[in-house]
XYZ file of C-alpha atoms in Angstrom:
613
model
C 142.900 96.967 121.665
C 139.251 95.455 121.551
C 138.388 93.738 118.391
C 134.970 95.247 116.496
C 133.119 93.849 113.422
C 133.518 96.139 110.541
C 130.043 97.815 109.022
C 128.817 95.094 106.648
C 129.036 97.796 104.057
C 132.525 98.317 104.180
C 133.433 94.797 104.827
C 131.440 93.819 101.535
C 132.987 96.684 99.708
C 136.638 95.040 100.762
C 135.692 91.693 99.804
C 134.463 92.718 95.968
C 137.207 95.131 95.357
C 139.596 92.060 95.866
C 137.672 90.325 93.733
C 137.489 92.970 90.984
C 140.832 94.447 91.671
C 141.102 96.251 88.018
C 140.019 96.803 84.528
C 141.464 93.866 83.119
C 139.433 91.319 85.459
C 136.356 94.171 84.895
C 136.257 93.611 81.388
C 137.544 89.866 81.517
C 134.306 89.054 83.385
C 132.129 91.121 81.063
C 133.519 89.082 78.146
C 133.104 85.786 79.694
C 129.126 86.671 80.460
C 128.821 87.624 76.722
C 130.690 83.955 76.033
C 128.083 82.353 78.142
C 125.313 83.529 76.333
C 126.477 82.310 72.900
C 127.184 85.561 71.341
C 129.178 84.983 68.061
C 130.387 88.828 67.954
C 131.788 90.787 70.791
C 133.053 94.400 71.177
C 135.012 95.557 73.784
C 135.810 99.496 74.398
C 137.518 101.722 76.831
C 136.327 105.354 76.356
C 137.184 108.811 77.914
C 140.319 110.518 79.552
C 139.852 111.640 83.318
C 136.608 109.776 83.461
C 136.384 106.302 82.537
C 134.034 104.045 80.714
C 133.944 100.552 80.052
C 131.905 98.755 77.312
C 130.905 95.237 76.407
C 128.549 94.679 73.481
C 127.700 91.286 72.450
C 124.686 89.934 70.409
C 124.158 86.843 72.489
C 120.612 85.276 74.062
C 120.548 88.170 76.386
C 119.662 88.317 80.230
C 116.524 87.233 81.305
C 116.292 89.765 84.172
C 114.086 89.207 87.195
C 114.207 89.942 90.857
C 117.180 87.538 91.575
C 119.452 89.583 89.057
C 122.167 92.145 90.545
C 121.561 90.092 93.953
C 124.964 88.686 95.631
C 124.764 85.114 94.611
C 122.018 85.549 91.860
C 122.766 83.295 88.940
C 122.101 80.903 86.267
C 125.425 79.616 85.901
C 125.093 75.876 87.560
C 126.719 74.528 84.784
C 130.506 73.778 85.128
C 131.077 74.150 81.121
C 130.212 78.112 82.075
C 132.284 81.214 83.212
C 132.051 83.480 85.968
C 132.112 83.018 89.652
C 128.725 81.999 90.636
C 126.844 85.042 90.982
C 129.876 87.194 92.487
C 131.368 89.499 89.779
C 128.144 91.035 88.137
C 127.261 92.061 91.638
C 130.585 92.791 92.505
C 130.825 95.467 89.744
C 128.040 97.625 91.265
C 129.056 97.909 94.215
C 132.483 99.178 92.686
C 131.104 101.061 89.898
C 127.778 102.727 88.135
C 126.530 99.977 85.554
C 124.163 100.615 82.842
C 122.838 97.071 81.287
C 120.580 97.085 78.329
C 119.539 93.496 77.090
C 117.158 91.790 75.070
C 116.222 88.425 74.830
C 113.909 86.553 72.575
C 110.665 87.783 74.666
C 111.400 91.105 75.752
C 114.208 93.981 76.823
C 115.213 95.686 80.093
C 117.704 98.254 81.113
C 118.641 97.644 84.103
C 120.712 100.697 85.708
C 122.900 100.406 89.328
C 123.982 103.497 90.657
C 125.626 103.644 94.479
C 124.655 99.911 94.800
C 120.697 100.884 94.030
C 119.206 99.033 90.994
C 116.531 99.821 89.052
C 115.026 98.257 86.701
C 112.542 99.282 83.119
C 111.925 98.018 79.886
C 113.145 100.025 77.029
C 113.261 99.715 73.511
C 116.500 97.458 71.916
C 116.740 96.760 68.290
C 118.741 93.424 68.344
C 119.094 90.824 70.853
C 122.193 91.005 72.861
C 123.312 92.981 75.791
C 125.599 95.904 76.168
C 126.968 97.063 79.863
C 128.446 100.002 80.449
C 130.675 100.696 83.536
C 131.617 104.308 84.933
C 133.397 105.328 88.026
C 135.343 101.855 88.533
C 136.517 102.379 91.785
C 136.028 105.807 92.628
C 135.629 104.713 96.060
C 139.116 104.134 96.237
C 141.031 107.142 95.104
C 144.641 105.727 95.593
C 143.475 102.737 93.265
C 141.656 104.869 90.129
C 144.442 107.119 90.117
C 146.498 104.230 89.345
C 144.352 102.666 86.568
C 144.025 106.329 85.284
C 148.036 106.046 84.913
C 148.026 102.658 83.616
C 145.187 101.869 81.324
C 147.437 101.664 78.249
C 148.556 98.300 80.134
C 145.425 97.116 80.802
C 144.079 97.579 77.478
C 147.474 95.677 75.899
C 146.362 92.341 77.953
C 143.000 92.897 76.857
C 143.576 92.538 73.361
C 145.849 89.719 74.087
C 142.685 87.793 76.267
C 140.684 88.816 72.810
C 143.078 86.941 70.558
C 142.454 83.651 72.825
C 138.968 83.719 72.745
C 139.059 84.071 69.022
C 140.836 81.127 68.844
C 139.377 78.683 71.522
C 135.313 80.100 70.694
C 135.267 80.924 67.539
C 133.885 85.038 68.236
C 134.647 87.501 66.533
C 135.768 90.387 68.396
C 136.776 94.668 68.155
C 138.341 96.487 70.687
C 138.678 100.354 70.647
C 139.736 103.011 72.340
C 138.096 106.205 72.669
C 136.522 104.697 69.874
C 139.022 103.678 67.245
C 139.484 100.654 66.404
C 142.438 98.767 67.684
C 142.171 95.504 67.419
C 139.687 93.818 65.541
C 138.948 89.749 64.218
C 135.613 89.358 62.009
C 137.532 86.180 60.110
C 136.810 83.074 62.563
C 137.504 79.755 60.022
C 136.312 76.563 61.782
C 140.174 75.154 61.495
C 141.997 76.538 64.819
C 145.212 76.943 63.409
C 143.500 79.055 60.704
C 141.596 81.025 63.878
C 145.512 81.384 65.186
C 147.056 82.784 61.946
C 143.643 85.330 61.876
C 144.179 86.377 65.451
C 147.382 86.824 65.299
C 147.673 88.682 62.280
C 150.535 86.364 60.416
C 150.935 87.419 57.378
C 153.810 84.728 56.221
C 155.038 81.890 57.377
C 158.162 79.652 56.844
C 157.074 76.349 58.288
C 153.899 74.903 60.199
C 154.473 72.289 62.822
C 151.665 70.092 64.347
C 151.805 67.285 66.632
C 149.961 64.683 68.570
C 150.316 63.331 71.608
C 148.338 61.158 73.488
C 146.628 63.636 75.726
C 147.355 67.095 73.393
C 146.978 68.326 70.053
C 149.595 70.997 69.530
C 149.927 73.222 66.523
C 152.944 76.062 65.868
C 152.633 78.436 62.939
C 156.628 79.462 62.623
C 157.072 83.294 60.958
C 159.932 85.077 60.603
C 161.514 87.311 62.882
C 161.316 90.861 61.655
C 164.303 92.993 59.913
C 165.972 94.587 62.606
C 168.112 96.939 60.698
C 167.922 98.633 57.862
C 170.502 96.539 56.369
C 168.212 93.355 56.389
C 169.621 91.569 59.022
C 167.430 89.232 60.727
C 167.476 88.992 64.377
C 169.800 86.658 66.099
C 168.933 83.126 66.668
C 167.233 82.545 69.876
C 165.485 86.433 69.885
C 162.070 84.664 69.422
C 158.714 85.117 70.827
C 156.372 82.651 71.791
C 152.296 83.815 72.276
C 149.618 81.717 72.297
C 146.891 79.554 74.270
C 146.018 76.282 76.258
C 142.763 75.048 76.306
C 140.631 71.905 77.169
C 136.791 71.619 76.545
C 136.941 75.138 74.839
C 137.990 76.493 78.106
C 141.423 78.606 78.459
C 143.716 77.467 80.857
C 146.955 78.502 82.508
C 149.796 76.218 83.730
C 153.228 77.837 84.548
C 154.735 74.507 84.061
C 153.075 73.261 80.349
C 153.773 77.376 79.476
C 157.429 76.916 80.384
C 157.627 73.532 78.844
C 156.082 74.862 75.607
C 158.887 77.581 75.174
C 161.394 75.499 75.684
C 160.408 73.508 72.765
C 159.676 77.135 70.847
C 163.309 77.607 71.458
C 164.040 74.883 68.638
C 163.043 77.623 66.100
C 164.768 80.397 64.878
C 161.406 82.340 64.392
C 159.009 83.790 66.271
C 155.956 81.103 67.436
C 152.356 81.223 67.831
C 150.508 77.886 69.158
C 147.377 76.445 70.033
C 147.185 73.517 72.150
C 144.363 71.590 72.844
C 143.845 69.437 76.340
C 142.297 66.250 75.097
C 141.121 64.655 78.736
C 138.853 66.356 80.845
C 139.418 66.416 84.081
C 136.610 63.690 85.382
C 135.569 66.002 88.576
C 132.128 67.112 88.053
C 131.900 69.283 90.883
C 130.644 72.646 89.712
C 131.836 74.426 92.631
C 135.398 73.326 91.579
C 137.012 77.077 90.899
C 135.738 78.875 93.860
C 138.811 80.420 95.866
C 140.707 81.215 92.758
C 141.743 84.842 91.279
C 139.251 85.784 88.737
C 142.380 87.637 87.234
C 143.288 83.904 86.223
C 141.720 80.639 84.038
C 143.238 78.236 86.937
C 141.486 75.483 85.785
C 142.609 71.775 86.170
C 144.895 69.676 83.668
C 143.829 66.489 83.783
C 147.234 64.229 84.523
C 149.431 67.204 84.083
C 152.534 65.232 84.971
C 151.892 62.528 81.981
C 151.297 65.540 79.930
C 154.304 67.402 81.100
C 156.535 64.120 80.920
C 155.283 63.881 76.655
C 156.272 67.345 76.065
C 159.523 66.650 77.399
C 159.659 64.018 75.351
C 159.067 65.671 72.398
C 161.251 68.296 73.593
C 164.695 65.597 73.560
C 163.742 62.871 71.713
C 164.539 64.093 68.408
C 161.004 64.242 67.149
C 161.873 67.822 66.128
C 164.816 67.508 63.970
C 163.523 68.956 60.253
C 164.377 72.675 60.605
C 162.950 74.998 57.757
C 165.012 78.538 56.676
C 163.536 81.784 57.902
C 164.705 82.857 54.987
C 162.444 81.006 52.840
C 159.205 82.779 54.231
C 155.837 82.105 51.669
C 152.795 83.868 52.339
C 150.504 82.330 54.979
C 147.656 81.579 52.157
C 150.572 79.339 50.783
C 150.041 76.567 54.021
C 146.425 76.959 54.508
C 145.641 76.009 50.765
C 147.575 72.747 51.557
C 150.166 73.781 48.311
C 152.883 73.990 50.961
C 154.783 71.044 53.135
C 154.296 70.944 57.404
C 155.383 69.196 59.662
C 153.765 66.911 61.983
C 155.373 64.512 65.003
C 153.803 62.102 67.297
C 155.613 61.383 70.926
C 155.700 57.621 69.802
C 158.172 58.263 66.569
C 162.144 58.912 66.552
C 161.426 61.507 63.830
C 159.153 64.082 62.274
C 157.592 63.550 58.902
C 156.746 65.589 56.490
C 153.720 65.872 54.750
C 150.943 67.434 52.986
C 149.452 70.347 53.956
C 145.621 68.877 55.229
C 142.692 70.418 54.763
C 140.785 72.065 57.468
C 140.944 68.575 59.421
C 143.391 68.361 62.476
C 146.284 65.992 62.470
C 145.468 61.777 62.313
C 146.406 59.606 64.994
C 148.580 57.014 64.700
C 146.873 53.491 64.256
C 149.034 52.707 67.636
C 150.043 55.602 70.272
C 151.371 54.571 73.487
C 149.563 56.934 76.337
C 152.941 56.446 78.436
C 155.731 55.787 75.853
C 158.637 56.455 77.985
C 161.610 58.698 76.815
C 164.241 57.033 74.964
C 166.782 59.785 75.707
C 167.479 60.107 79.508
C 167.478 63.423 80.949
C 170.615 64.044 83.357
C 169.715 66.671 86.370
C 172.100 69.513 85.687
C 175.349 69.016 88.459
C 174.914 71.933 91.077
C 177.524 74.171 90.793
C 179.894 74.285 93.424
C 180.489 78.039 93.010
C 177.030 79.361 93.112
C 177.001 80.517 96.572
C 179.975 82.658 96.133
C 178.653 85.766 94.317
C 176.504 88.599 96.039
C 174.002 88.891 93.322
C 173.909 87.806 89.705
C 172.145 89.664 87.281
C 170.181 87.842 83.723
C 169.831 89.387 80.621
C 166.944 91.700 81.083
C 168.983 93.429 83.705
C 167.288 92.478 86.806
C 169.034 91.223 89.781
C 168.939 87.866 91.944
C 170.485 87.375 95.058
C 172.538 85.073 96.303
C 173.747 84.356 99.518
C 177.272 83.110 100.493
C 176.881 79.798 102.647
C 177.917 81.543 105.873
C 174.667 83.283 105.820
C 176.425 86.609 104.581
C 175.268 89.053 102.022
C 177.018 91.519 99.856
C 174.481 94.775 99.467
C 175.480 97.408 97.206
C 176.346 100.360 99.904
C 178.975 97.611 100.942
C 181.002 98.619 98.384
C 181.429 101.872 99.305
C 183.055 100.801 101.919
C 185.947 98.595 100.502
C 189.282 99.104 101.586
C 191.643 98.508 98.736
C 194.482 96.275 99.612
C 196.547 95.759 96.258
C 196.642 94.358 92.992
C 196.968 91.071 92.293
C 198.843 89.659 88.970
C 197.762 93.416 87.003
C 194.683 91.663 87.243
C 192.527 91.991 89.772
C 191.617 94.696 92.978
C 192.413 93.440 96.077
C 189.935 94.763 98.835
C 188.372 94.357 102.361
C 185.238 94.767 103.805
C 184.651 94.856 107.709
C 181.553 93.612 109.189
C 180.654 93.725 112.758
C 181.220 90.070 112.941
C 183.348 89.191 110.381
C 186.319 90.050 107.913
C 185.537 89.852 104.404
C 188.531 89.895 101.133
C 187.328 90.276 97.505
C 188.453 90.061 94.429
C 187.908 92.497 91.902
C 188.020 91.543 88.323
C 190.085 95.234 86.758
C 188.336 94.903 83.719
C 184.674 93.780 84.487
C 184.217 96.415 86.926
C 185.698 99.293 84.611
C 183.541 98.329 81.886
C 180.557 98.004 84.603
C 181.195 102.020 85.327
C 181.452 103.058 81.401
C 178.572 100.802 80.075
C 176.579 102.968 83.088
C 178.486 105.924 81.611
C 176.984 105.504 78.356
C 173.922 104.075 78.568
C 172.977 107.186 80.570
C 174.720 109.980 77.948
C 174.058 108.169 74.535
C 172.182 110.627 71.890
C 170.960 109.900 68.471
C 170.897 111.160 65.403
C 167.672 111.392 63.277
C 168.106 109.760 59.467
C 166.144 110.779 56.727
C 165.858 107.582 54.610
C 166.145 107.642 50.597
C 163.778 105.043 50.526
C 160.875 104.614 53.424
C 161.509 101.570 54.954
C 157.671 99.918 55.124
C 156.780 97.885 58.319
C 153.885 95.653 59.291
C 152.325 96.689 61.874
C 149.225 95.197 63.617
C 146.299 97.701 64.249
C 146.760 98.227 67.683
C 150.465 98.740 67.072
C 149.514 101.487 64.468
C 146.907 102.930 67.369
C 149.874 102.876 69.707
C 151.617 104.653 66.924
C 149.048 107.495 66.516
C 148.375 108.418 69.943
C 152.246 108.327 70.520
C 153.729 110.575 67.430
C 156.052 112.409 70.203
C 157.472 109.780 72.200
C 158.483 107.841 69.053
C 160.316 111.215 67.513
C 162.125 111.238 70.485
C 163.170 107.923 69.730
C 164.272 109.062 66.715
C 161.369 107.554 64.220
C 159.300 109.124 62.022
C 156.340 107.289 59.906
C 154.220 108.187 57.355
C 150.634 109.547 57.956
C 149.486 106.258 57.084
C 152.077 104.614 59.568
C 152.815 101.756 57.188
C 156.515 103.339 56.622
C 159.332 104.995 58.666
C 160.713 108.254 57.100
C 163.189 108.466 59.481
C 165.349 106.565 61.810
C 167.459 107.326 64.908
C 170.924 106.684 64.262
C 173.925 106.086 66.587
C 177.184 106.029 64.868
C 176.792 104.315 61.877
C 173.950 102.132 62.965
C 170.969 102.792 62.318
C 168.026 101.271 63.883
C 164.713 100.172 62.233
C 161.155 97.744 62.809
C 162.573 95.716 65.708
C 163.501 98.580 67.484
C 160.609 100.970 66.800
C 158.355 97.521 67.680
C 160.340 97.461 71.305
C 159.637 101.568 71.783
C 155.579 100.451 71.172
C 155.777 97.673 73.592
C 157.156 99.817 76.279
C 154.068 102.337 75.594
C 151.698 99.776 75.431
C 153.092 98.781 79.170
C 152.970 101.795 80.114
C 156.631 102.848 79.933
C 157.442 106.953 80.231
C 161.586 105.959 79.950
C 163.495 106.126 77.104
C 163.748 102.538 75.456
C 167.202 101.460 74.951
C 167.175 98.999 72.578
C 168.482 95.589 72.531
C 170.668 95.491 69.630
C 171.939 99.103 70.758
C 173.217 97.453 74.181
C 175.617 95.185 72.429
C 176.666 98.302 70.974
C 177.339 100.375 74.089
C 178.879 97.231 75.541
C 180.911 96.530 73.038
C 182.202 100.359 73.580
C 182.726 100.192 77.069
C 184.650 96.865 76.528
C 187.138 98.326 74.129
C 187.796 101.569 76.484
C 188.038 100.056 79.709
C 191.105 98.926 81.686
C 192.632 95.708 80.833
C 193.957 92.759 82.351
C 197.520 93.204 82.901
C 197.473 96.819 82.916
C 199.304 97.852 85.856
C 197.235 100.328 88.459
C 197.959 102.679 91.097
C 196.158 103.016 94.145
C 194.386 106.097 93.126
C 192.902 104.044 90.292
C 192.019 101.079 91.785
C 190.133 103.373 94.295
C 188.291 105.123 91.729
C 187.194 102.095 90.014
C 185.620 100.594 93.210
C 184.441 103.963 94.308
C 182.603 104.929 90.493
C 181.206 100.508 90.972
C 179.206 101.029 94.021
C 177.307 104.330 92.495
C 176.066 102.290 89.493
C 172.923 100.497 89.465
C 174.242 96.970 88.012
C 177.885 96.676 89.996
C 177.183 93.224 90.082
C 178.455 92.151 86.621
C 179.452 93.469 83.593
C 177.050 94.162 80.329
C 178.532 90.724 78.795
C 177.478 88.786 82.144
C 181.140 88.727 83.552
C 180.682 88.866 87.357
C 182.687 91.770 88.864
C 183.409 90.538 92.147
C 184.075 87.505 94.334
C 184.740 86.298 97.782
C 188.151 84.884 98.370
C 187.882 84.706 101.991
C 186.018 85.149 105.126
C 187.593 85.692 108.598
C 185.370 85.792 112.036
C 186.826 89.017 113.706
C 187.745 87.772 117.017
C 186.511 90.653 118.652
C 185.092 94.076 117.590
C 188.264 95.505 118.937
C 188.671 98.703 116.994
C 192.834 97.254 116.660
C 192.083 94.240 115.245
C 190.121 95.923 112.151
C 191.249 96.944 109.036
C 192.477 100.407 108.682
């Protein structure tokens, strides 16, 4: 087939809607324009139903428009210390979208209007400096695509508030985000301290211990807060059900590393709380070239860490060298006010002491350095490489906590799928323990062991998770929650999906009325908090909670077969028969892997009398 040059059109159209895949880059880039131009006050909207429309309103220096504006690589941004991608998104938009821009600057105001890619440009009349875009029919070109973000806006608009509360913190803006125009999200309080920024953009209302510590390359600083109630009994959650959010920044700039982020939780994991950090890149990387981020996703702030591995290497210091030791009590929360007035003890740790100390609250100063900080100091505890395991290769799949599955392959190459075990032959019992079976491959002879009780408990966790009902409590005494205000938009636009959970709040949605109750649990803010998160990701399933898992698997434990109960053949079939028609076969709900490869026999032929009957 001969090889043709597509119409620059619909090459160009290609190339931008890569660029600008969807709203969350859309709006990202709209931000990060208002950033550049200094505004102090941002709002951010997504308006409308069927039809779309996205709006960014800022009260920064404005656009000084002329006839390079609009133009594919028309910009002012030379500078490195700016956003954007050098003259691509703004462009990029109209050609995916109808943009209305209305700006003033200092001398005069424009609106500049792009409609099909044709811009035109007028003055007009504009009361305060600033600019405000407005986008309509975001990809329209590409139905497939907008009937997608139609779907899945509610997601979008989730990680935009979570870019908002970043921004807060590393540029000191003040930002509101709505929806159809209500408010749900907003941060007018911007304090010059960035921890204080972090409390105010994340909402924390209490705390029960402050951490803050220097390295030689970082400043890092953890507000701790309590884990909310779970149940209306007052139990906290369980240690380790934490949360870590925050951001990583150098030169006011966000950044994202995959390796600092996963370093950074594992230290989180010290704390019995949830955890919400700022941490400050003190080097600059030294590269002055401006053209430095071109050929990365605009979806992303990949931006280089100046001697990431030194950095990662103090972390993981901090991490085992016992500079975290002094553990505070969730269940001494204070109010919040309490640690920023300095009337309440912190924590602070450098990477070149054996041990945190406490002191003082400071004012709105970051921590001191130490008259002497090693930029290398080497760990003083030696970290051992975990021993592979010599078994790892033998199960099919294993599947973590959050119920999703990994494969793994068996070191002949072989894989167990899941219409394989359909197709087990049962053999026999072995010790009233396990189910003996067979598999034939074209190539090979495969014998498994099934473990009698993992795989019956498998079939009636499955069993229940898919049958469970609950029961709607009307409390004595309305159990009040905190919610954020997007949490309490969430909670007004979704009345009917959270009765059907079972909850029912107050007009005010500051307190439940009712709960959903299985049994004699009933279920309260941790749970109704996981039902919002699955609506603000978009979720149409019913949520089934985490604490009500331990529940149903708890049930299914105590009513499945046991080891050493004897089994006839009929049973053992109807185990392995209900196993391969659930969706996690693999293991049972308390991580117990259901099956295992004892042995693996190359058929010598594919003989139909040399196969298993």
């Amino acid at each position: 087939m001969r090889i043709e040059v597509l119409p620059e059109e619909t090459a160009s159209l290609i190339s931008v809607s890569q660029i600008i895949p969807d709203p969350y880059v859309l709006l990202k880039e709209l931000i990060e324009n208002s950033l550049d131009s200094g505004a102090t006050t941002i709002k951010v909207g997504i308006h409308g139903e069927d039809v779309l429309q996205y709006v960014v309103q800022d009260d920064g220096t404005g656009i000084n428009v002329n006839e390079h504006f609009l133009k594919l690589g028309g910009t002012s941004k030379k500078d490195r210390t700016t956003y954007g991608c050098k003259g691509v998104a703004l462009y990029g938009i109209t050609q995916l979208a109808d943009v209305q821009i209305t700006t003033k600057t200092a001398a005069d105001a424009k609106k500049v209007t792009a409609t099909n890619g044709a811009v035109r440009i007028e003055p007009c009349f504009k009361p305060e400096q600033g600019t405000t875009t407005r986008v309509t029919n975001f990809h329209k070109a590409f139905p497939v695509r907008y009937t997608y973000i139609l779907k899945t806006i509610q997601a979008y608009l989730r990680d935009i508030v979570t870019l908002c509360k970043k921004y807060v913190i590393t540029h000191k803006v003040r930002f509101t985000v709505e929806r159809n125009s209500k408010v749900i999200y907003t941060c007018h309080r911007v304090p010059e301290c960035p921890t204080q920024r972090l409390i105010a953009a994340y909402e924390v209302s209490e705390s029960h211990g402050l951490v803050q510590v220097l390295g030689s390359s970082f400043r890092l600083s953890m507000v701790l807060s309590p884990p909310h109630r779970s149940k209306l009994d007052g139990a906290s959650q369980k240690p380790g059900a934490f949360k870590v959010e925050g951001v990583i920044y150098a030169g006011g700039k966000i950044i994202e590393s995959a390796k600092v982020a996963a370093e950074l939780a594992a230290i989180a994991k010290q704390f019995s709380s949830k955890v919400y950090f700022h941490m400050e890149i003190l080097q600059v990387h030294p590269d002055e070239n401006t053209l430095h981020n071109i050929g990365t996703r605009s979806n992303k702030h990949h931006r280089l860490i100046y001697k990431e591995v030194l950095l990662l290497k103090s972390l993981e210091e901090l991490r085992v060298g016992g500079h975290l030791d002094h553990k505070v009590s969730p269940q001494h929360a204070k109010p919040i006010s309490s640690f920023i007035s300095g009337t309440e003890t912190i924590y602070t740790a450098t990477i070149d002491h054996a041990q945190a100390t406490p002191i003082t609250a400071p004012s709105q100063t970051s921590v001191t350095a130490p008259p002497h900080t090693p930029v290398n100091a080497p760990s003083q505890t030696p970290v051992t490489a975990p021993k592979p395991n010599p078994n790892s290769k033998i199960l099919a799949y294993t599947i973590t906590n959050t119920e999703t599955f990994e494969v793994k392959e068996y070191t002949e190459g072989m894989r167990l799928q899941k219409e394989d075990l359909l197709s087990l032959k049962t053999i026999g019992q072995f010790n009233n323990s396990f189910i003996l079976a067979a598999l034939q491959k074209p190539m090979h002879t495969l014998m498994y062991a099934i473990d009698q009780h993992s795989a019956d408990e498998a079939v009636k966790y499955e069993h229940l998770k898919n049958t469970y009902t609950y029961t709607k409590q009307k409390l004595i005494r309305p159990l009040a929650v905190n919610l954020s205000e997007y949490e309490r938009y969430l909670v007004e636009e979704n009345k009917d999906t959270l009765e059907r959970h079972g909850f029912i709040l107050s007009p005010a949605n500051t307190e439940v009325l009712e709960v959903p109750l299985y049994g004699k649990h009933a279920f309260g803010e941790e749970e109704l908090k996981e039902v919002l998160e699955s609506i603000s990701e978009g979720g149409k399933e019913r949520v089934l909670f985490k604490s009500l898992r331990g529940i149903l698997a708890s049930k299914a434990c105590r009513s499945s077969v046991m080891i050493g109960d004897p089994l006839t053949e009929q049973q053992m079939k109807d185990i392995l028969s209900k196993l391969g028609q659930t969706t996690r076969p693999w293991n049972c709900p308390h991580g117990r892997p259901t099956i295992v490869l004892l042995q693996s026999h190359k058929s010598p032929s594919t003989n139909p009398s040399t196969q298993i009957q």
